Short mmCIF file of C-alpha atoms and ligand atoms in Angstrom, two decimals:
data_model
loop_
_atom_site.label_atom_id
_atom_site.label_comp_id
_atom_site.label_asym_id
_atom_site.label_seq_id
_atom_site.Cartn_x
_atom_site.Cartn_y
_atom_site.Cartn_z
CA UNK A 1 -0.10 0.01 0.07
CA UNK A 2 1.30 3.54 -0.64
CA UNK A 3 1.87 5.55 2.32
CA UNK A 4 0.59 8.71 0.77
CA UNK A 5 -2.87 7.48 1.37
CA UNK A 6 -3.98 8.42 4.76
CA UNK A 7 -7.49 9.68 4.23
CA UNK A 8 -10.36 8.11 2.40
CA UNK A 9 -13.54 9.52 1.89
CA UNK A 10 -16.63 7.50 0.66
CA UNK A 11 -19.80 9.11 -0.41
CA UNK A 12 -22.89 7.13 -0.16
CA UNK A 13 -23.72 4.64 2.98
CA UNK A 14 -25.38 2.09 0.62
CA UNK A 15 -24.23 -1.49 -0.38
CA UNK A 16 -21.05 -0.39 -2.45
CA UNK A 17 -20.06 2.01 0.39
CA UNK A 18 -20.29 -0.62 2.84
CA UNK A 19 -18.55 -3.37 1.03
CA UNK A 20 -15.77 -0.98 -0.03
CA UNK A 21 -15.04 0.16 3.68
CA UNK A 22 -15.08 -3.44 4.59
CA UNK A 23 -12.58 -4.30 1.83
CA UNK A 24 -10.49 -1.36 2.73
CA UNK A 25 -9.99 -2.28 6.29
CA UNK A 26 -9.36 -5.97 5.51
CA UNK A 27 -6.80 -4.77 3.09
CA UNK A 28 -5.01 -3.07 5.65
CA UNK A 29 -5.87 0.37 5.54
CA UNK A 30 -5.21 1.90 8.79
CA UNK A 31 -5.94 5.59 7.95
CA UNK A 32 -9.14 7.73 8.52
CA UNK A 33 -12.05 6.41 6.82
CA UNK A 34 -14.94 8.85 6.38
CA UNK A 35 -18.48 7.97 5.06
CA UNK A 36 -20.93 10.76 4.12
CA UNK A 37 -24.42 9.22 4.07
CA UNK A 38 -27.77 10.97 3.50
CA UNK A 39 -29.76 8.11 5.05
CA UNK A 40 -29.47 7.80 8.88
CA UNK A 41 -29.01 4.07 9.08
CA UNK A 42 -26.11 1.71 9.12
CA UNK A 43 -25.14 0.03 5.72
CA UNK A 44 -27.95 -1.96 4.46
CA UNK A 45 -28.69 -3.98 1.30
CA UNK A 46 -32.02 -3.22 -0.73
CA UNK A 47 -33.34 -6.47 -2.36
CA UNK A 48 -35.47 -7.61 0.89
CA UNK A 49 -37.23 -4.06 0.75
CA UNK A 50 -39.39 -5.25 -2.12
CA UNK A 51 -39.82 -8.82 -0.63
CA UNK A 52 -39.61 -10.03 2.90
CA UNK A 53 -39.56 -6.60 4.53
CA UNK A 54 -42.96 -6.04 3.04
CA UNK A 55 -44.32 -9.32 3.39
CA UNK A 56 -42.70 -10.86 6.42
CA UNK A 57 -41.78 -7.78 8.50
CA UNK A 58 -38.17 -8.44 8.41
CA UNK A 59 -35.85 -6.04 10.17
CA UNK A 60 -33.41 -3.52 8.56
CA UNK A 61 -31.05 -5.82 6.29
CA UNK A 62 -27.80 -4.65 7.77
CA UNK A 63 -24.70 -5.42 5.77
CA UNK A 64 -22.59 -6.22 8.92
CA UNK A 65 -23.41 -7.02 12.47
CA UNK A 66 -22.87 -4.24 14.96
CA UNK A 67 -19.28 -5.51 16.26
CA UNK A 68 -18.10 -5.89 12.60
CA UNK A 69 -19.22 -2.56 11.80
CA UNK A 70 -17.72 -0.95 14.78
CA UNK A 71 -14.65 -2.49 13.81
CA UNK A 72 -14.29 -0.60 10.78
CA UNK A 73 -13.84 2.49 12.67
CA UNK A 74 -15.78 4.79 10.40
CA UNK A 75 -15.99 8.55 10.81
CA UNK A 76 -19.61 8.69 9.96
CA UNK A 77 -20.97 11.94 8.56
CA UNK A 78 -24.79 11.43 8.59
CA UNK A 79 -27.44 12.15 7.84
CA UNK A 80 -25.57 14.63 5.63
CA UNK A 81 -25.19 15.29 1.85
CA UNK A 82 -21.94 15.71 -0.19
CA UNK A 83 -22.96 18.79 -2.17
CA UNK A 84 -19.46 19.45 -3.93
CA UNK A 85 -16.26 17.90 -5.06
CA UNK A 86 -13.27 20.30 -5.09
CA UNK A 87 -10.71 18.29 -7.25
CA UNK A 88 -8.06 20.82 -6.96
CA UNK A 89 -8.06 21.10 -3.06
CA UNK A 90 -8.83 17.28 -2.80
CA UNK A 91 -11.88 18.18 -0.59
CA UNK A 92 -15.51 17.26 -0.53
CA UNK A 93 -17.89 19.85 0.79
CA UNK A 94 -21.01 18.69 2.80
CA UNK A 95 -24.45 20.43 3.14
CA UNK A 96 -23.53 21.88 6.35
CA UNK A 97 -20.40 23.62 4.99
CA UNK A 98 -18.05 21.04 6.63
CA UNK A 99 -15.03 20.25 4.18
CA UNK A 100 -13.47 16.92 4.37
CA UNK A 101 -9.95 16.31 2.88
CA UNK A 102 -9.01 13.14 1.04
CA UNK A 103 -6.29 11.55 -0.50
CA UNK A 104 -8.38 8.92 -2.34
CA UNK A 105 -12.47 9.56 -2.77
CA UNK A 106 -14.91 6.99 -3.75
CA UNK A 107 -18.18 8.08 -5.23
CA UNK A 108 -21.06 5.35 -4.28
CA UNK A 109 -24.24 7.49 -4.68
CA UNK A 110 -26.34 4.90 -6.45
CA UNK A 111 -29.57 5.77 -8.15
CA UNK A 112 -32.98 7.25 -7.20
CA UNK A 113 -36.54 6.37 -8.62
CA UNK A 114 -37.50 8.31 -11.57
CA UNK A 115 -41.29 9.48 -11.97
CA UNK A 116 -42.55 9.80 -15.42
CA UNK A 117 -44.71 12.70 -14.54
CA UNK A 118 -43.27 15.11 -11.91
CA UNK A 119 -46.72 16.00 -10.48
CA UNK A 120 -47.34 12.54 -9.36
CA UNK A 121 -44.89 13.32 -6.46
CA UNK A 122 -47.71 15.56 -5.21
CA UNK A 123 -50.30 12.72 -4.78
CA UNK A 124 -50.63 11.31 -1.40
CA UNK A 125 -51.04 7.71 -2.30
CA UNK A 126 -48.38 7.58 -4.91
CA UNK A 127 -45.17 5.98 -3.92
CA UNK A 128 -41.64 4.75 -4.97
CA UNK A 129 -39.46 2.15 -3.38
CA UNK A 130 -35.62 2.67 -2.77
CA UNK A 131 -34.94 3.07 0.72
CA UNK A 132 -35.66 1.46 4.23
CA UNK A 133 -37.94 4.51 5.06
CA UNK A 134 -39.85 4.09 1.82
CA UNK A 135 -40.33 0.15 2.56
CA UNK A 136 -41.41 0.86 6.00
CA UNK A 137 -44.00 3.47 4.54
CA UNK A 138 -45.11 0.96 1.64
CA UNK A 139 -45.66 -1.71 4.42
CA UNK A 140 -47.74 0.56 6.56
CA UNK A 141 -49.83 1.75 3.46
CA UNK A 142 -50.38 -1.71 2.16
CA UNK A 143 -52.14 -2.90 5.39
CA UNK A 144 -54.61 -0.53 4.96
CA UNK A 145 -55.08 -1.19 1.11
CA UNK A 146 -57.42 -3.69 -0.82
CA UNK A 147 -56.42 -2.54 -4.51
CA UNK A 148 -53.10 -1.69 -5.62
CA UNK A 149 -51.68 -0.38 -8.83
CA UNK A 150 -48.36 -0.92 -9.98
CA UNK A 151 -46.94 1.31 -12.80
CA UNK A 152 -43.99 -0.29 -14.60
CA UNK A 153 -43.51 -3.92 -15.41
CA UNK A 154 -39.99 -4.06 -14.32
CA UNK A 155 -38.04 -6.03 -11.56
CA UNK A 156 -38.99 -3.64 -8.85
CA UNK A 157 -42.80 -3.43 -9.89
CA UNK A 158 -43.20 -6.89 -10.52
CA UNK A 159 -41.78 -7.68 -6.89
CA UNK A 160 -43.95 -5.30 -5.55
CA UNK A 161 -46.99 -6.78 -7.24
CA UNK A 162 -45.87 -10.36 -5.98
CA UNK A 163 -45.47 -9.26 -2.43
CA UNK A 164 -48.86 -7.32 -2.46
CA UNK A 165 -50.55 -10.40 -4.12
CA UNK A 166 -48.83 -12.50 -1.05
CA UNK A 167 -50.73 -10.01 1.46
CA UNK A 168 -53.89 -10.81 -0.38
CA UNK A 169 -54.50 -7.53 -2.39
CA UNK A 170 -56.03 -7.05 -5.70
CA UNK A 171 -53.14 -5.99 -8.04
CA UNK A 172 -52.80 -4.59 -11.69
CA UNK A 173 -49.48 -3.68 -13.46
CA UNK A 174 -49.49 -1.13 -16.11
CA UNK A 175 -46.41 -1.36 -18.61
CA UNK A 176 -45.83 0.76 -21.59
CA UNK A 177 -43.97 -1.90 -23.42
CA UNK A 178 -45.55 -4.96 -24.94
CA UNK A 179 -43.45 -6.98 -22.63
CA UNK A 180 -42.43 -7.34 -19.19
CA UNK A 181 -38.98 -6.59 -18.10
CA UNK A 182 -38.36 -6.25 -21.79
CA UNK A 183 -35.18 -4.27 -21.55
CA UNK A 184 -33.17 -7.07 -19.67
CA UNK A 185 -34.57 -10.32 -20.88
CA UNK A 186 -35.65 -11.77 -24.25
CA UNK A 187 -39.38 -12.25 -25.27
CA UNK A 188 -39.21 -15.88 -24.04
CA UNK A 189 -38.55 -14.98 -20.71
CA UNK A 190 -40.84 -11.93 -20.52
CA UNK A 191 -43.58 -14.49 -21.62
CA UNK A 192 -42.96 -16.85 -18.82
CA UNK A 193 -42.75 -14.02 -16.23
CA UNK A 194 -46.13 -13.03 -17.83
CA UNK A 195 -47.56 -16.32 -17.07
CA UNK A 196 -46.24 -16.46 -13.66
CA UNK A 197 -48.08 -13.48 -12.90
CA UNK A 198 -51.38 -14.22 -14.43
CA UNK A 199 -51.35 -17.38 -12.63
CA UNK A 200 -51.03 -15.58 -9.35
CA UNK A 201 -53.98 -13.31 -10.10
CA UNK A 202 -52.07 -10.11 -11.12
CA UNK A 203 -53.97 -8.06 -13.68
CA UNK A 204 -51.66 -7.04 -16.60
CA UNK A 205 -52.16 -4.22 -18.69
CA UNK A 206 -49.45 -4.17 -21.39
CA UNK A 207 -48.71 -1.69 -23.97
CA UNK A 208 -50.64 1.32 -22.10
CA UNK A 209 -48.94 4.22 -23.63
CA UNK A 210 -50.72 7.21 -22.00
CA UNK A 211 -51.15 6.76 -18.22
CA UNK A 212 -52.62 9.54 -16.22
CA UNK A 213 -53.69 9.75 -12.49
CA UNK A 214 -56.62 11.25 -10.94
CA UNK A 215 -56.62 11.71 -7.36
CA UNK A 216 -60.12 11.57 -5.59
CA UNK A 217 -61.16 13.41 -2.47
CA UNK A 218 -60.90 10.20 -0.34
CA UNK A 219 -57.37 9.92 -1.41
CA UNK A 220 -57.91 6.85 -3.76
CA UNK A 221 -56.35 7.30 -7.21
CA UNK A 222 -57.98 6.27 -10.70
CA UNK A 223 -55.61 5.18 -13.23
CA UNK A 224 -56.50 6.34 -16.89
CA UNK A 225 -54.68 3.98 -19.14
CA UNK A 226 -54.86 5.00 -22.86
CA UNK A 227 -58.14 6.94 -22.07
CA UNK A 228 -59.93 3.87 -20.07
CA UNK A 229 -60.49 4.42 -16.62
CA UNK A 230 -60.02 1.60 -13.97
CA UNK A 231 -61.54 1.31 -10.53
CA UNK A 232 -59.82 3.49 -7.96
CA UNK A 233 -56.64 2.15 -6.23
CA UNK A 234 -55.90 2.66 -2.57
CA UNK A 235 -52.21 2.91 -3.42
CA UNK A 236 -50.01 3.44 -6.42
CA UNK A 237 -46.51 2.25 -6.59
CA UNK A 238 -44.52 3.52 -9.23
CA UNK A 239 -41.41 1.40 -10.62
CA UNK A 240 -40.58 3.07 -14.03
CA UNK A 241 -36.81 3.20 -13.69
CA UNK A 242 -34.05 5.28 -11.98
CA UNK A 243 -31.91 8.57 -12.35
CA UNK A 244 -28.43 7.59 -11.63
CA UNK A 245 -27.21 9.95 -9.02
CA UNK A 246 -24.54 11.67 -11.19
CA UNK A 247 -24.70 15.20 -10.22
CA UNK A 248 -21.73 15.39 -7.90
CA UNK A 249 -19.20 13.76 -10.61
CA UNK A 250 -20.64 15.91 -13.47
CA UNK A 251 -20.22 19.08 -11.50
CA UNK A 252 -16.88 18.06 -10.59
CA UNK A 253 -15.84 17.55 -14.36
CA UNK A 254 -15.46 13.86 -14.07
CA UNK A 255 -16.27 11.72 -17.29
CA UNK A 256 -19.74 10.67 -17.38
CA UNK A 257 -21.91 8.97 -19.87
CA UNK A 258 -24.61 6.76 -18.53
CA UNK A 259 -23.03 6.53 -15.33
CA UNK A 260 -19.53 7.69 -14.09
CA UNK A 261 -17.11 6.32 -16.60
CA UNK A 262 -14.36 3.93 -15.03
CA UNK A 263 -11.90 1.54 -16.04
CA UNK A 264 -11.66 -2.02 -14.76
CA UNK A 265 -10.07 -0.87 -11.53
CA UNK A 266 -12.87 1.52 -10.72
CA UNK A 267 -10.79 4.64 -11.37
CA UNK A 268 -12.62 7.78 -12.92
CA UNK A 269 -10.96 10.21 -15.24
CA UNK A 270 -9.40 11.73 -12.18
CA UNK A 271 -6.77 9.22 -10.71
CA UNK A 272 -7.72 10.07 -7.11
CA UNK A 273 -11.36 9.46 -7.40
CA UNK A 274 -13.05 6.00 -7.88
CA UNK A 275 -16.73 4.96 -8.41
CA UNK A 276 -18.55 1.83 -7.41
CA UNK A 277 -22.03 0.43 -7.70
CA UNK A 278 -25.27 1.60 -9.49
CA UNK A 279 -23.32 4.88 -10.30
CA UNK A 280 -20.33 3.53 -11.69
CA UNK A 281 -20.95 2.55 -15.44
CA UNK A 282 -19.95 -1.08 -16.08
CA UNK A 283 -16.47 -0.90 -17.45
CA UNK A 284 -16.84 -3.44 -20.37
CA UNK A 285 -20.66 -3.37 -20.88
CA UNK A 286 -21.13 0.59 -21.13
CA UNK A 287 -24.39 0.64 -18.91
CA UNK A 288 -25.18 0.88 -15.30
CA UNK A 289 -26.06 -2.47 -13.97
CA UNK A 290 -28.12 -1.77 -10.89
CA UNK A 291 -27.59 -5.50 -9.46
CA UNK A 292 -26.51 -6.44 -5.86
CA UNK A 293 -23.59 -8.57 -7.06
CA UNK A 294 -22.13 -5.63 -9.10
CA UNK A 295 -22.36 -3.44 -6.10
CA UNK A 296 -20.76 -5.63 -3.78
CA UNK A 297 -18.07 -7.33 -5.70
CA UNK A 298 -17.13 -4.33 -7.91
CA UNK A 299 -16.78 -2.13 -4.81
CA UNK A 300 -14.38 -4.57 -3.20
CA UNK A 301 -12.14 -4.54 -6.21
CA UNK A 302 -12.38 -0.77 -6.35
CA UNK A 303 -11.08 -0.94 -2.55
CA UNK A 304 -7.93 -2.77 -3.81
CA UNK A 305 -7.37 -0.24 -6.45
CA UNK A 306 -7.67 2.52 -4.04
CA UNK A 307 -4.80 1.23 -1.97
CA UNK A 308 -2.67 0.98 -5.12
CA UNK A 309 -2.96 -2.83 -5.63
CA UNK A 310 -3.43 -4.46 -9.13
CA UNK A 311 -7.37 -5.01 -9.46
CA UNK A 312 -9.68 -5.72 -12.20
CA UNK A 313 -13.31 -6.35 -12.19
CA UNK A 314 -14.34 -8.71 -14.90
CA UNK A 315 -17.42 -10.89 -13.50
CA UNK A 316 -20.35 -11.48 -15.69
CA UNK A 317 -23.45 -9.44 -14.97
CA UNK A 318 -25.61 -11.50 -12.54
CA UNK A 319 -28.94 -10.56 -10.56
CA UNK A 320 -31.85 -12.17 -9.26
CA UNK A 321 -35.60 -11.61 -8.54
CA UNK A 322 -37.99 -13.44 -6.41
CA UNK A 323 -41.49 -13.35 -7.72
CA UNK A 324 -44.38 -15.53 -6.51
CA UNK A 325 -42.09 -17.94 -4.67
CA UNK A 326 -39.98 -18.42 -7.81
CA UNK A 327 -36.08 -17.43 -7.84
CA UNK A 328 -35.37 -15.80 -11.15
CA UNK A 329 -31.66 -15.46 -11.85
CA UNK A 330 -30.40 -13.67 -14.71
CA UNK A 331 -26.85 -14.01 -16.08
CA UNK A 332 -25.18 -11.67 -18.70
CA UNK A 333 -27.15 -9.04 -20.53
CA UNK A 334 -28.85 -9.26 -24.01
CA UNK A 335 -26.33 -8.21 -26.78
CA UNK A 336 -26.13 -8.88 -30.43
CA UNK A 337 -27.84 -11.52 -32.57
CA UNK A 338 -28.77 -14.67 -30.37
CA UNK A 339 -30.94 -17.63 -30.62
CA UNK A 340 -32.89 -18.93 -27.51
CA UNK A 341 -32.56 -22.71 -26.31
CA UNK A 342 -35.16 -23.30 -23.78
CA UNK A 343 -34.76 -26.43 -21.24
CA UNK A 344 -37.86 -27.19 -19.48
CA UNK A 345 -37.45 -29.02 -16.54
CA UNK A 346 -39.58 -30.03 -13.44
CA UNK A 347 -38.07 -27.20 -11.17
CA UNK A 348 -38.50 -24.57 -13.78
CA UNK A 349 -37.33 -23.56 -17.10
CA UNK A 350 -33.95 -22.31 -18.27
CA UNK A 351 -33.53 -20.08 -21.11
CA UNK A 352 -30.10 -19.87 -23.09
CA UNK A 353 -29.15 -17.23 -25.40
CA UNK A 354 -26.64 -18.19 -27.65
CA UNK A 355 -24.62 -16.30 -30.28
CA UNK A 356 -23.88 -17.60 -33.75
CA UNK A 357 -20.90 -19.59 -32.65
CA UNK A 358 -23.26 -20.98 -29.93
CA UNK A 359 -21.50 -19.35 -26.94
CA UNK A 360 -23.56 -18.10 -24.15
CA UNK A 361 -24.48 -14.44 -24.30
CA UNK A 362 -27.24 -14.49 -21.45
CA UNK A 363 -29.09 -17.22 -19.41
CA UNK A 364 -32.17 -17.07 -17.37
CA UNK A 365 -33.23 -19.83 -14.90
CA UNK A 366 -36.11 -20.24 -12.90
CA UNK A 367 -35.53 -21.88 -9.68
CA UNK A 368 -32.08 -23.33 -10.98
CA UNK A 369 -29.58 -21.79 -8.94
CA UNK A 370 -26.93 -24.80 -9.97
CA UNK A 371 -27.41 -24.15 -13.51
CA UNK A 372 -26.68 -20.36 -13.18
CA UNK A 373 -23.29 -21.52 -11.49
CA UNK A 374 -22.34 -23.74 -14.39
CA UNK A 375 -23.46 -20.69 -16.83
CA UNK A 376 -20.93 -18.49 -14.97
CA UNK A 377 -18.17 -20.83 -15.76
CA UNK A 378 -19.06 -21.15 -19.55
CA UNK A 379 -19.34 -17.65 -19.95
CA UNK A 380 -16.25 -17.01 -18.36
CA UNK A 381 -14.21 -19.41 -20.46
CA UNK A 382 -16.33 -18.41 -23.52
CA UNK A 383 -17.12 -21.98 -24.12
CA UNK A 384 -19.12 -23.30 -27.02
CA UNK A 385 -22.00 -25.26 -26.15
CA UNK A 386 -24.29 -27.87 -28.04
CA UNK A 387 -27.88 -26.52 -28.23
CA UNK A 388 -29.28 -29.95 -28.43
CA UNK A 389 -27.87 -31.10 -25.19
CA UNK A 390 -28.78 -27.84 -23.38
CA UNK A 391 -32.32 -28.45 -24.39
CA UNK A 392 -32.74 -32.03 -23.49
CA UNK A 393 -33.93 -32.21 -19.92
CA UNK A 394 -32.47 -35.68 -19.62
CA UNK A 395 -28.98 -34.63 -20.28
CA UNK A 396 -27.18 -33.75 -17.37
CA UNK A 397 -25.68 -30.31 -17.47
CA UNK A 398 -23.03 -31.43 -15.16
CA UNK A 399 -21.51 -33.35 -17.75
CA UNK A 400 -20.49 -29.91 -19.20
CA UNK A 401 -18.43 -28.85 -16.08
C1 FAD B 501 -36.50 -2.46 -3.74
C2 FAD B 501 -34.95 -2.76 -4.43
C3 FAD B 501 -35.15 -4.22 -4.68
C4 FAD B 501 -33.75 -4.97 -5.24
N1 FAD B 501 -33.84 -5.98 -5.46
C5 FAD B 501 -32.68 -6.59 -6.08
C6 FAD B 501 -32.46 -8.00 -6.34
O1 FAD B 501 -33.42 -8.71 -6.09
N2 FAD B 501 -31.37 -8.33 -6.86
C7 FAD B 501 -30.51 -7.54 -7.28
O2 FAD B 501 -29.50 -7.94 -7.87
N3 FAD B 501 -30.61 -6.15 -6.98
C8 FAD B 501 -31.74 -5.69 -6.37
N4 FAD B 501 -31.87 -4.51 -6.32
C9 FAD B 501 -30.54 -3.59 -6.70
C10 FAD B 501 -29.42 -3.18 -5.69
O3 FAD B 501 -30.20 -3.13 -4.39
C11 FAD B 501 -28.77 -2.04 -6.03
O4 FAD B 501 -28.07 -2.32 -7.30
C12 FAD B 501 -27.59 -1.68 -5.08
O5 FAD B 501 -28.39 -1.21 -3.78
C13 FAD B 501 -26.75 -0.53 -5.55
O6 FAD B 501 -25.91 -0.28 -4.50
P1 FAD B 501 -24.96 1.09 -4.37
O7 FAD B 501 -24.44 1.11 -2.94
O8 FAD B 501 -24.59 1.45 -5.49
O9 FAD B 501 -26.30 2.32 -4.49
P2 FAD B 501 -27.21 2.30 -2.90
O10 FAD B 501 -27.51 1.08 -2.28
O11 FAD B 501 -28.54 2.99 -3.46
O12 FAD B 501 -26.41 3.41 -1.92
C14 FAD B 501 -26.28 4.79 -2.30
C15 FAD B 501 -26.52 5.59 -1.18
O13 FAD B 501 -26.03 6.68 -1.24
C16 FAD B 501 -26.66 7.88 -1.01
N5 FAD B 501 -26.37 9.17 -1.52
C17 FAD B 501 -26.61 9.64 -2.73
N6 FAD B 501 -26.09 10.86 -2.97
C18 FAD B 501 -25.43 11.26 -1.85
C19 FAD B 501 -25.06 12.32 -1.32
N7 FAD B 501 -24.71 13.33 -2.32
N8 FAD B 501 -24.30 12.48 -0.30
C20 FAD B 501 -24.34 11.42 0.61
N9 FAD B 501 -25.09 10.28 0.28
C21 FAD B 501 -25.61 10.24 -0.95
C22 FAD B 501 -28.11 7.22 -1.14
O14 FAD B 501 -29.11 8.01 -0.67
C23 FAD B 501 -27.64 5.85 -0.70
O15 FAD B 501 -28.10 5.52 0.65
C24 FAD B 501 -32.68 -3.82 -5.63
C25 FAD B 501 -33.10 -2.38 -5.44
C26 FAD B 501 -34.28 -1.99 -4.83
C27 FAD B 501 -34.14 -0.36 -4.57
#
């Protein structure tokens, strides 16, 4: 480790920030570690917020137990916001005027929900879900609800729909596109997800281009979808994508595209500044992944790099979702021309998207985590696969280890 690194500032107390701090200490960093966090809570992870926190009253999903967290010896600045990065002075300015000096800076500011219509923010029974506080509020509001409308048929919207159904509510999902999760999976997977939701009684309104909301005096909200009014909902949850929290980086003049542009070590266009998690554009894929695994594992790599060690992030994209008791795992992102091979097993289907040389580009498995583990190896090795074997449920995939 280079001795010029005595002070590290991390902006963002989420998953990437948390794992970076843990890795910095376990890699031997003994200097001052400062975290600026605008949420009042200890580091926590978000996936349970749309699942068990709503349905099973799970507690704050802390990343680390209290003693491990204390051992990280963090100087917290929370709840406070970083408002400016002064790259010349190597300082971060906070909303109360405090200035923190850094030798290395990590930006891990994540993303925030985006509303398609700004005015919806002013409607009492319209919600988005990002934070622990949002989840607590959602849980409370669901208790008093009978009908829930979900706007956006992506992962978060569909998980909320699944959780609300589990709690016995009537649920309708409104989606602009003709397919669910259409930006991250192929049509075959989208169709399987649609069937899953239909089997569990979720009303699906696809290809609804023009959505308008009308708040009644009793607080219930009518959705007008392409001019057609639906019976009022007690609660509307909007999951129509996110805005990446890029403002600090942009104003500091760092190179940004969809996210902050980084190399495989997480370094930005300023050698003293690094980025991790949702805000950090994937170094090879050129997009912001918004995945738990990326936030955790890429942040660990970046921590090494911040301490001057050789470090490269090269894992394939991986994320999961739990809907109606089914665990859906997605490996890789759609890209280029592919053909789909479907393997129908008793536990659930597996979808392989192969390129013209029969190499795996993306794989989606329903309740088949072991198949995904194999897929990770095939993908990393760039292995050529035989579509007929993949398709045959009697062929043991373990033979392709
Ligand atoms: C409800 C929900 C369910 C999810 N489920 C899954 C799942 O099942 N599988 C999966 O793979 N992924 C899932 N994800 C995605 C995953 O949780 C995110 O990719 C991950 O949290 C990103 O971590 P991060 O640290 O980059 O950002 P975050 O966890 O969002 O942390 C960023 C933190 O920085 C704070 N911040 C922002 N700006 C400032 C500032 N200027 N000053 C101080 N603090 C600031 C933010 O408030 C936030 O606390 C889910 C996300 C949500 C919201």
